[in-house]
Short mmCIF file of C-alpha atoms and ligand atoms in Angstrom, two decimals:
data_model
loop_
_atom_site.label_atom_id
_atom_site.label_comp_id
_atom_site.label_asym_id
_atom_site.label_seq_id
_atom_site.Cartn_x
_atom_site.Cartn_y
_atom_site.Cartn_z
CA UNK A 1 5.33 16.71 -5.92
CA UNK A 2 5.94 20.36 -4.85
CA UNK A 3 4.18 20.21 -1.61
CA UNK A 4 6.96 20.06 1.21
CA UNK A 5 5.47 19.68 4.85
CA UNK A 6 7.66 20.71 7.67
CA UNK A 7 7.40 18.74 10.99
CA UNK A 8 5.81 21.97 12.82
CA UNK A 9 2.94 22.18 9.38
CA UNK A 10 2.14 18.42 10.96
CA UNK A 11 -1.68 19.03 12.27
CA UNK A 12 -2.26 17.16 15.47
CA UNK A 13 -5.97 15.62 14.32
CA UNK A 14 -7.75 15.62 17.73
CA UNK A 15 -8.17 12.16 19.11
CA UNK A 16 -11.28 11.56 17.70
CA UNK A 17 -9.65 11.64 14.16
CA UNK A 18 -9.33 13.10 10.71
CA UNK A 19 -11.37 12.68 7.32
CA UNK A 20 -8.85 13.43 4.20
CA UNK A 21 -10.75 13.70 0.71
CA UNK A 22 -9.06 12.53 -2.27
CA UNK A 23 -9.91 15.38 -5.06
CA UNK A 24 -11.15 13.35 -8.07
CA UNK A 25 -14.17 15.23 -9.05
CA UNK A 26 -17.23 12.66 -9.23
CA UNK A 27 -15.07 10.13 -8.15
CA UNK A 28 -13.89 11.84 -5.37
CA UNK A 29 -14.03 10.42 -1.62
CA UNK A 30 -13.28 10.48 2.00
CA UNK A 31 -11.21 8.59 3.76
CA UNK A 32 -12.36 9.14 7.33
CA UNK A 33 -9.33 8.00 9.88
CA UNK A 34 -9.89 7.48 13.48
CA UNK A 35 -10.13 4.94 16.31
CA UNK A 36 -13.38 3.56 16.06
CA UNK A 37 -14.66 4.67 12.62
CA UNK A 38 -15.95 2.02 11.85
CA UNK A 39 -19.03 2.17 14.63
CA UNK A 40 -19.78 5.14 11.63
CA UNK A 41 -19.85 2.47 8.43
CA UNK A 42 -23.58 1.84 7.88
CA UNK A 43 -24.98 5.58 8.93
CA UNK A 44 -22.19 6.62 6.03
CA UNK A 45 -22.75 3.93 3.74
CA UNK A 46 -26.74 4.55 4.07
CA UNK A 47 -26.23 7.94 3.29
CA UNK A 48 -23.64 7.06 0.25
CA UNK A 49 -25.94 4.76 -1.16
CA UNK A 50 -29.29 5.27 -0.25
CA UNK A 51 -31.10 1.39 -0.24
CA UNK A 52 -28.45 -0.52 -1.36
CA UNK A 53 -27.41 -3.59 -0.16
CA UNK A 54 -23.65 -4.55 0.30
CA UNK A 55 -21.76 -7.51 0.01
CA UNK A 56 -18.61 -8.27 2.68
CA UNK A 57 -16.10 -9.21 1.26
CA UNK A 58 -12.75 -10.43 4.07
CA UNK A 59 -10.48 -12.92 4.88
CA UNK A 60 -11.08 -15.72 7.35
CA UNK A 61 -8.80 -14.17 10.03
CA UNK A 62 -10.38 -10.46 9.84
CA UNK A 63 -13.80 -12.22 9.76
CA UNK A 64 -13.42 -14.06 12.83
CA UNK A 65 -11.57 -11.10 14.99
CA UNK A 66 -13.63 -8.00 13.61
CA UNK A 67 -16.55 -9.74 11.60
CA UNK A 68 -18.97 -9.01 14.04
CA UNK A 69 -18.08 -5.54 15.17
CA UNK A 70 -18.63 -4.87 11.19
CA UNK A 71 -22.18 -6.81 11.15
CA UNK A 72 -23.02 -4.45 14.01
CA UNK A 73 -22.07 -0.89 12.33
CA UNK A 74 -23.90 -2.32 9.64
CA UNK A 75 -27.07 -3.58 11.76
CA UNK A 76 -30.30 -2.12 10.79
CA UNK A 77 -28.80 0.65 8.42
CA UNK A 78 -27.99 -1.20 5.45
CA UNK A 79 -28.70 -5.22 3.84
CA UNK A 80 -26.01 -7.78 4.06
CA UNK A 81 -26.67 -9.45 0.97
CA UNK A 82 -23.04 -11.92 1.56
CA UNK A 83 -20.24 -12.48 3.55
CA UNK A 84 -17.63 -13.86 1.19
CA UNK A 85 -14.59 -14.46 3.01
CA UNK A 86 -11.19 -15.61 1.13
CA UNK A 87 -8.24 -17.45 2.94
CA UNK A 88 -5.63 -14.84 4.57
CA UNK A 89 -2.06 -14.36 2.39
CA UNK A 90 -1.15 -13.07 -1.06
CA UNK A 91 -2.12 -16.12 -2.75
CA UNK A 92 -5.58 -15.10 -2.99
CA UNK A 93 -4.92 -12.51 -5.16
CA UNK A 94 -5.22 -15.17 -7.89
CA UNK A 95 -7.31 -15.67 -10.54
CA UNK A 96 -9.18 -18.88 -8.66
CA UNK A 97 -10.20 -16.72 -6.01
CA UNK A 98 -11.43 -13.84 -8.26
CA UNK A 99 -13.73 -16.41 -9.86
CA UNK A 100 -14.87 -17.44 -7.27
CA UNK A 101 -15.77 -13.69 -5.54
CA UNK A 102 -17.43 -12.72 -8.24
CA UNK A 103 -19.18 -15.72 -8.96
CA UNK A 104 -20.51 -15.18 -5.03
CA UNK A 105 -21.26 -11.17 -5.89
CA UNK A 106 -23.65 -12.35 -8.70
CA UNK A 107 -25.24 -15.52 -6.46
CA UNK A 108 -25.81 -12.59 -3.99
CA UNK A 109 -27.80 -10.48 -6.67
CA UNK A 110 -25.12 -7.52 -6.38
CA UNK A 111 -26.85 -5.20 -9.07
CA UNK A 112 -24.90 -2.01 -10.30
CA UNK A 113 -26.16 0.21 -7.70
CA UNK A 114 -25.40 -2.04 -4.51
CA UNK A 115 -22.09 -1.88 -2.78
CA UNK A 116 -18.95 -3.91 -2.07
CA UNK A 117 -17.36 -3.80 0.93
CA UNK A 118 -14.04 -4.55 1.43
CA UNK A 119 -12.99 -5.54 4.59
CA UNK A 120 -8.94 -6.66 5.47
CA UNK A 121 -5.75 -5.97 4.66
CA UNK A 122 -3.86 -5.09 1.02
CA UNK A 123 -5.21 -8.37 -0.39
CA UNK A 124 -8.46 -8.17 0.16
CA UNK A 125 -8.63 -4.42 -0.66
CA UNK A 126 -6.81 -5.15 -4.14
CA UNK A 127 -9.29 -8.60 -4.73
CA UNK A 128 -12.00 -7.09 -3.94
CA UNK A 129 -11.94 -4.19 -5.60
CA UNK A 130 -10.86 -5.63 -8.64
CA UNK A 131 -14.10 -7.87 -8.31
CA UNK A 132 -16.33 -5.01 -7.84
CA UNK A 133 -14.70 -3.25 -11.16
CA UNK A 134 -15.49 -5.91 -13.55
CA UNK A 135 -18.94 -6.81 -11.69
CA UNK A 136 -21.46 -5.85 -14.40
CA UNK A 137 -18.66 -3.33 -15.42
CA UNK A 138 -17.89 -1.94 -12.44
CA UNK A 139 -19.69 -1.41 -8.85
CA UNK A 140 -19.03 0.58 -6.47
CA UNK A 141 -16.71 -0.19 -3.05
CA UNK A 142 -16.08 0.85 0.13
CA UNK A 143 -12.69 -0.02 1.66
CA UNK A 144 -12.40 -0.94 5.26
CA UNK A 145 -8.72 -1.02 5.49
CA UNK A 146 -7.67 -3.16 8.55
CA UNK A 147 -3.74 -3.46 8.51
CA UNK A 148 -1.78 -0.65 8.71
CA UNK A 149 -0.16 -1.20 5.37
CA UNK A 150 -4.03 -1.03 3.73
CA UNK A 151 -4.80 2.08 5.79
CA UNK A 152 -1.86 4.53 4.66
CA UNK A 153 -1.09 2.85 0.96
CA UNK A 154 -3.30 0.42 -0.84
CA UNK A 155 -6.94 1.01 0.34
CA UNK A 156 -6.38 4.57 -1.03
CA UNK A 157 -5.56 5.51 -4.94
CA UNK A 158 -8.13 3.21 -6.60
CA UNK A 159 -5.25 0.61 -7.54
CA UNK A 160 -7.50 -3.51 -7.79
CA UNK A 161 -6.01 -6.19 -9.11
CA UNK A 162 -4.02 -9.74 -8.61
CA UNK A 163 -0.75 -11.27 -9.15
CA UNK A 164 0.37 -13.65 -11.94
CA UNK A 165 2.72 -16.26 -12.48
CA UNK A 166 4.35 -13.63 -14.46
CA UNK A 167 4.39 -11.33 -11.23
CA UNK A 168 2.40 -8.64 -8.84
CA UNK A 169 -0.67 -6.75 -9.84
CA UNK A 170 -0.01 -7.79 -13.34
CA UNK A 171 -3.65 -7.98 -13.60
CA UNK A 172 -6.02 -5.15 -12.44
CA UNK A 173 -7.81 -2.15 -12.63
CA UNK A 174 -8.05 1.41 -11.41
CA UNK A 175 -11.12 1.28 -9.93
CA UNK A 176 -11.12 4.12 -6.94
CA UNK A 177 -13.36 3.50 -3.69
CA UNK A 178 -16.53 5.53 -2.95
CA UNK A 179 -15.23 5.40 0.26
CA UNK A 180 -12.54 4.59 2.80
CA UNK A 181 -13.13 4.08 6.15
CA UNK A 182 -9.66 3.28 8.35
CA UNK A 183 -10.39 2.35 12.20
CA UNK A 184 -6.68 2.98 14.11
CA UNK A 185 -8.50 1.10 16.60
CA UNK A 186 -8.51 -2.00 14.54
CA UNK A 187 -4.28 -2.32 14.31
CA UNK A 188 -4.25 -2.94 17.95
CA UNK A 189 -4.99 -6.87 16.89
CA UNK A 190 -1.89 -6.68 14.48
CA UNK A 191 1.25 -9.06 14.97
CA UNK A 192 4.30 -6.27 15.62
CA UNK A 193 5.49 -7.95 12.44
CA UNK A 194 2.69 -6.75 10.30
CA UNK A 195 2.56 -3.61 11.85
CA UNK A 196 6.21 -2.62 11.16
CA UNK A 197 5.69 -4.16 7.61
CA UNK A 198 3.26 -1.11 7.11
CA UNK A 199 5.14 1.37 8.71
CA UNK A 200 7.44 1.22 5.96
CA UNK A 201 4.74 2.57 4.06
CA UNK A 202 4.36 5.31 6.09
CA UNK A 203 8.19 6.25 6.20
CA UNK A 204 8.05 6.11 2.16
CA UNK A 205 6.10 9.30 2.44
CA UNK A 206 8.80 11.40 4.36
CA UNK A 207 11.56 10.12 1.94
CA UNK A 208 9.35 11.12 -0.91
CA UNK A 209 9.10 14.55 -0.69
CA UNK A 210 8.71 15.28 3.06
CA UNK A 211 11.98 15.76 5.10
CA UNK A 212 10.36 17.29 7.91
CA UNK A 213 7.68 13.93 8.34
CA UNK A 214 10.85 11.76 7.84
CA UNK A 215 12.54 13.69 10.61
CA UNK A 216 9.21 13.70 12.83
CA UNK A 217 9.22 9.82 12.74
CA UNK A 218 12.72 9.06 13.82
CA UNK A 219 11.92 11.19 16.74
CA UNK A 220 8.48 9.68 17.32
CA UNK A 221 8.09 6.10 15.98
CA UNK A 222 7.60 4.39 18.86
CA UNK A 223 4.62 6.70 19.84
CA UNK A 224 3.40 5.71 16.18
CA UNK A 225 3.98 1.83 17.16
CA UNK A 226 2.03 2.51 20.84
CA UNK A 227 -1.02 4.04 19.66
CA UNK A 228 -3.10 7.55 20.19
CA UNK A 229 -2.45 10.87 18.55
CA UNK A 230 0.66 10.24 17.27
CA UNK A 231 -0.39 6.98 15.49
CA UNK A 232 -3.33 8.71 13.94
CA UNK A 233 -1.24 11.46 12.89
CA UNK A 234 1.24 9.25 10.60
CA UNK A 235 -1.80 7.45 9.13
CA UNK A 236 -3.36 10.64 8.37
CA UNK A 237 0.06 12.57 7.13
CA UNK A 238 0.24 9.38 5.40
CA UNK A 239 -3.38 9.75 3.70
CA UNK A 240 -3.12 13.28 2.99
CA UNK A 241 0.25 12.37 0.71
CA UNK A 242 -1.46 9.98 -0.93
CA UNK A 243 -4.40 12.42 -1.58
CA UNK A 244 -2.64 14.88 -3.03
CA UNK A 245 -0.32 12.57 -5.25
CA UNK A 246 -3.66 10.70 -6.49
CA UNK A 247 -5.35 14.07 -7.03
CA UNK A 248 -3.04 14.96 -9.48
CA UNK A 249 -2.26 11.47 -11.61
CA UNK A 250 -4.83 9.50 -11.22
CA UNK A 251 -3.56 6.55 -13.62
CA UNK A 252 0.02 7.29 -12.81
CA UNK A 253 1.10 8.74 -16.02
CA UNK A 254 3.78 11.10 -13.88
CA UNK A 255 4.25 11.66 -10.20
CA UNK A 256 2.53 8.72 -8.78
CA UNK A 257 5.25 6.53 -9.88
CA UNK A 258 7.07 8.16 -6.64
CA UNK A 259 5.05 6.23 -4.52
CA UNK A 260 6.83 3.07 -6.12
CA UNK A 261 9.94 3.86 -4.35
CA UNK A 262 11.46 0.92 -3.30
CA UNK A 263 8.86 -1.05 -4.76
CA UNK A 264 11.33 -2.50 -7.60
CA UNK A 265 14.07 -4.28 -5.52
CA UNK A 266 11.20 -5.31 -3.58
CA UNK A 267 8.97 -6.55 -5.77
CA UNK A 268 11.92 -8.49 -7.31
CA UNK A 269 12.66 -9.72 -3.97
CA UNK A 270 8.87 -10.49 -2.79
CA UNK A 271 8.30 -12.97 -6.33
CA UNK A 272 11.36 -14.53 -6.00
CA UNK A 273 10.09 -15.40 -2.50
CA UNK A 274 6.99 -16.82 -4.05
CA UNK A 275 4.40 -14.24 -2.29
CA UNK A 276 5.12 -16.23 0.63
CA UNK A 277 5.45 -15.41 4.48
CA UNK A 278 9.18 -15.73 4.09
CA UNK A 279 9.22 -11.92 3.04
CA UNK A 280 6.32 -9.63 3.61
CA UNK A 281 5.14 -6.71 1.44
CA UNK A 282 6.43 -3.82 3.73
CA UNK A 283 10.19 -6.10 4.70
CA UNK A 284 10.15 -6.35 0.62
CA UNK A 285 9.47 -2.48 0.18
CA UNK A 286 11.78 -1.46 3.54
CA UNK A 287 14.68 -3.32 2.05
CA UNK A 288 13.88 -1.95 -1.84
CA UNK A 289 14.04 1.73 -0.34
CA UNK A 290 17.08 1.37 1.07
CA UNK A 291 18.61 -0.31 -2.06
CA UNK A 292 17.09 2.52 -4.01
CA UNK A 293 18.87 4.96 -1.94
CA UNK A 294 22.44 2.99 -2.08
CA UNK A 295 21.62 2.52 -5.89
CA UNK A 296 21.06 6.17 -6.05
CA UNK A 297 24.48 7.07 -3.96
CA UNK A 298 26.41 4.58 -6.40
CA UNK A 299 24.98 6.50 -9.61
CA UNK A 300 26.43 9.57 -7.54
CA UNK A 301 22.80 11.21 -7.17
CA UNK A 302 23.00 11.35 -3.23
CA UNK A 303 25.30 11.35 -0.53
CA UNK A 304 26.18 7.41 0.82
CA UNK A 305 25.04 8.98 3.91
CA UNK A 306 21.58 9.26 2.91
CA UNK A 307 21.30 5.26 2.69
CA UNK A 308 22.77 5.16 6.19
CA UNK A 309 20.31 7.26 7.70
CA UNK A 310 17.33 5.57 6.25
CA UNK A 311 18.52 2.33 7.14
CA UNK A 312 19.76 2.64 10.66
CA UNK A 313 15.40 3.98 11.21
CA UNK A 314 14.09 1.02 9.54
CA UNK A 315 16.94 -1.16 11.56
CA UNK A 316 15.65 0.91 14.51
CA UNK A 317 11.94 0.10 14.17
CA UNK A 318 13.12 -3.65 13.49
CA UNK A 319 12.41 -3.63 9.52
CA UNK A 320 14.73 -5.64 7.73
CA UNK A 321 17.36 -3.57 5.87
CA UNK A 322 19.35 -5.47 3.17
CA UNK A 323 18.64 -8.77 1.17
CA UNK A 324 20.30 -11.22 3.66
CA UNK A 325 17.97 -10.52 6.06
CA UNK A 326 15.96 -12.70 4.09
CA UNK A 327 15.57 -16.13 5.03
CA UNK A 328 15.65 -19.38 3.11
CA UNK A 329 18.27 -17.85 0.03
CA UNK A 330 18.68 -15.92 -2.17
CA UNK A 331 18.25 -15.33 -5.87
CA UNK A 332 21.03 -14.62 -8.50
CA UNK A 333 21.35 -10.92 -9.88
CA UNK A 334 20.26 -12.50 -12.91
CA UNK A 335 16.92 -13.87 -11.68
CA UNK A 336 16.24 -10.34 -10.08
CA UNK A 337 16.92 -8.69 -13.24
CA UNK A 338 14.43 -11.08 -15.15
CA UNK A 339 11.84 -10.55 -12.22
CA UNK A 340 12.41 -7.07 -12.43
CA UNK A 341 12.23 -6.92 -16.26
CA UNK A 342 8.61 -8.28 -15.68
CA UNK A 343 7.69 -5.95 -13.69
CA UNK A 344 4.85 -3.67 -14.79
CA UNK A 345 7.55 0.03 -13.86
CA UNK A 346 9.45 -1.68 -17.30
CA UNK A 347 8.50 0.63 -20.43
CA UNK A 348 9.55 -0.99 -23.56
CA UNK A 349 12.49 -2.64 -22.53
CA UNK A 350 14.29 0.69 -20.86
CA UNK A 351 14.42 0.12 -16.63
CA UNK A 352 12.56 2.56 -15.16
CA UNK A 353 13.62 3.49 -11.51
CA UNK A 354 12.77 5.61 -8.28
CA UNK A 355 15.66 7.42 -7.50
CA UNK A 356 16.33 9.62 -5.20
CA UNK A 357 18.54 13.02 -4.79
CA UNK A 358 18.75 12.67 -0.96
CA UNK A 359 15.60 12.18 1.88
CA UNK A 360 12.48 13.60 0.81
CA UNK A 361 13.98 14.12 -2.93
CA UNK A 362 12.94 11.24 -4.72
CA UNK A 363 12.58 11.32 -8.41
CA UNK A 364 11.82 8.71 -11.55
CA UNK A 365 14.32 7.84 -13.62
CA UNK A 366 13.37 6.09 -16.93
CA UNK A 367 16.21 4.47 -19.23
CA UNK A 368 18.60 3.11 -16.18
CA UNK A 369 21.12 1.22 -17.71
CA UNK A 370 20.80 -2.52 -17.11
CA UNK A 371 24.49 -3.06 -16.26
CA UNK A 372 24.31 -0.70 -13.74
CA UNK A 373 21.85 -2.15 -12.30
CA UNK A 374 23.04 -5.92 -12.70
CA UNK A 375 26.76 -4.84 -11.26
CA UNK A 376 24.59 -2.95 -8.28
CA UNK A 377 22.70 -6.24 -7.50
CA UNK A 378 25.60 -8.55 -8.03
CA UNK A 379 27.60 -5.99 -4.95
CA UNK A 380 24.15 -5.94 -2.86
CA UNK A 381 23.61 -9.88 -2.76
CA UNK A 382 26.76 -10.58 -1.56
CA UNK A 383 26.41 -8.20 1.58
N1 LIG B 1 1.00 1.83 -3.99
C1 LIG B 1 1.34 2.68 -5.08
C2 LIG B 1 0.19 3.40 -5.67
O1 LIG B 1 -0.91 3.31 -5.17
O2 LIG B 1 0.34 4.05 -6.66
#
């Protein structure tokens, strides 16, 4: 990524909000980002898909808190054909529960030209999806991100899928939303622990390529964490990196592996903890983007300071920072390495890593030695 955005190129959206289109031709879309969007869904859905009818689907917990301010935006512009809800966690990205979505989207009579809508948080939005891409060969979705995590990273890109005994999003598609709607209204119901868990999401972006966004949120976080403009204007800073990066590689044959920073070390980490509630997605990717930067100083790529800086924010914001911060124990460097050897970023055998040069200079690295990385992990787990 080229594109470098200084704190003072940051556009303050006005407080009704900000619609970001991702550039994909006929399969590009908006993502419209604002408190209260989602009053909009059915007058945009109608108008997406003239006469369709659309199928819900949510977890229990989003159902019951937001289920009816959905039926609502929905009520007399569109068909509810189903409600299909699935039970909160990572575990239902699992082949059972796939089954049995899909199995629901045909008992509803979802025909090619109906909709899915997907309504929750990065599970549902990767489940669902994934259902509506192998539903008759593929129907189209809406996503109606509703964690903050969902809203700035996986709602956006087109990435569907599950998880395997073999590991996460082993299975899946890239299936990209007709559209994405993301109500900042609706992360007022988060726990502060799920909302941090996204905002390391949103730092990724600064230490991607963006300094000056990096810089803006250590001065501004916990106007981000409060609500109002500023919130909106991470989400949509967020959005509008994602955009571009999913503009230009699509299928991630290049640059779009930069949004997997951090993602290694915390994918390892996040299957070794069984997809549990022991270690979220976010703590997983917080404490993976600080190893990548510490793994980057000790290959002599950036300054040891770098690592420092990025962990005292996510310290700061109350992210946890290094592997024992995770509770109930911890794996071998050995059992990491297998994990990570799984893990999907693995081309024939040679690691392939995020590194990074310093904030906002992040880079991939294929062909990382694996004793490099073994002695790295063996120094980190005993921290
Ligand atoms: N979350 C990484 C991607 O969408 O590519």
């Amino acid at each position: 990524m080229t594109t470098h955005l200084k704190a003072s190129d940051l556009k303050t959206p006005d407080i009704s909000g900000e619609t970001v289109r991702v550039e994909l031709g006929e399969r590009g879309y908006d993502i419209v980002i604002g408190p209260n969007t989602l009053a909009g869904l059915g007058d945009r859905i109608a108008a997406l898909a003239p006469g369709a009818r659309v199928a819900v689907v949510s977890d229990r917990t989003v159902e019951g808190m937001h289920g009816d301010a959905l039926r609502a935006a929905l009520k007399g512009k569109v068909e509810i054909a189903a409600t299909i809800t699935v039970p909160p966690g990572e575990s239902s990205k699992c082949f059972a529960e796939l089954e049995r979505v899909t199995n629901a989207l045909l008992d509803a009579r979802i025909e090619r030209g109906d909709l899915v809508i997907a309504f929750g948080g990065g599970v549902v939005g990767d489940l669902a999806g994934f259902a509506a891409a192998i539903l008759r060969r593929g129907v189209r979705y809406v996503q109606v991100p509703t964690t903050l995590l969902a809203q700035v990273d996986s709602s956006v890109g087109g990435k569907t899928g599950i998880d395997t005994a073999h590991g996460k999003n082993l299975v899946g598609a890239f299936h990209q939303p007709a559209l994405v709607v993301a109500d900042t209204a609706l992360l007022d119901t988060l726990s502060p622990r799920e909302f941090r868990a996204g905002y390391a999401e949103v730092a990724k972006y600064g230490l991607i390529d963006d300094p000056g966004f990096f810089a803006w949120l250590e001065g501004s976080w916990r106007e981000v964490f409060a609500g109002g403009p500023a919130r909106i204007r991470a989400i949509a800073t967020s959005c509008r990196a994602k955009a571009r990066v999913v503009a230009a590689d699509e299928r991630e044959g290049g640059q779009r592996a930069l949004l997997n920073l951090g993602h290694t070390f915390g994918h390892a980490f996040e299957a070794d903890a069984g997809f549990t509630g022991r270690l979220v997605h976010g703590e997983a990717v917080a404490i993976g983007m600080i190893m990548a930067f510490g793994f980057s100083a000790r290959l002599g790529l950036c300054a040891p300071e770098d690592e420092d800086r990025v962990a005292r924010h996510l310290a700061a914001v109350g992210l946890p920072t290094k592997p024992s911060h995770i509770e109930g124990g911890l794996p071998s460097a050995g059992r990491l390495l297998d994990l990570i050897s799984q893990d999907k970023k693995v081309e024939r055998g040679a690691l392939t890593f995020v590194l990074v040069e310093g904030i906002g200079k992040a880079f991939v690295r294929k062909d990382v030695p694996e004793s490099e990385v073994r002695a790295f992990l063996v120094e980190r787990l005993e921290q």
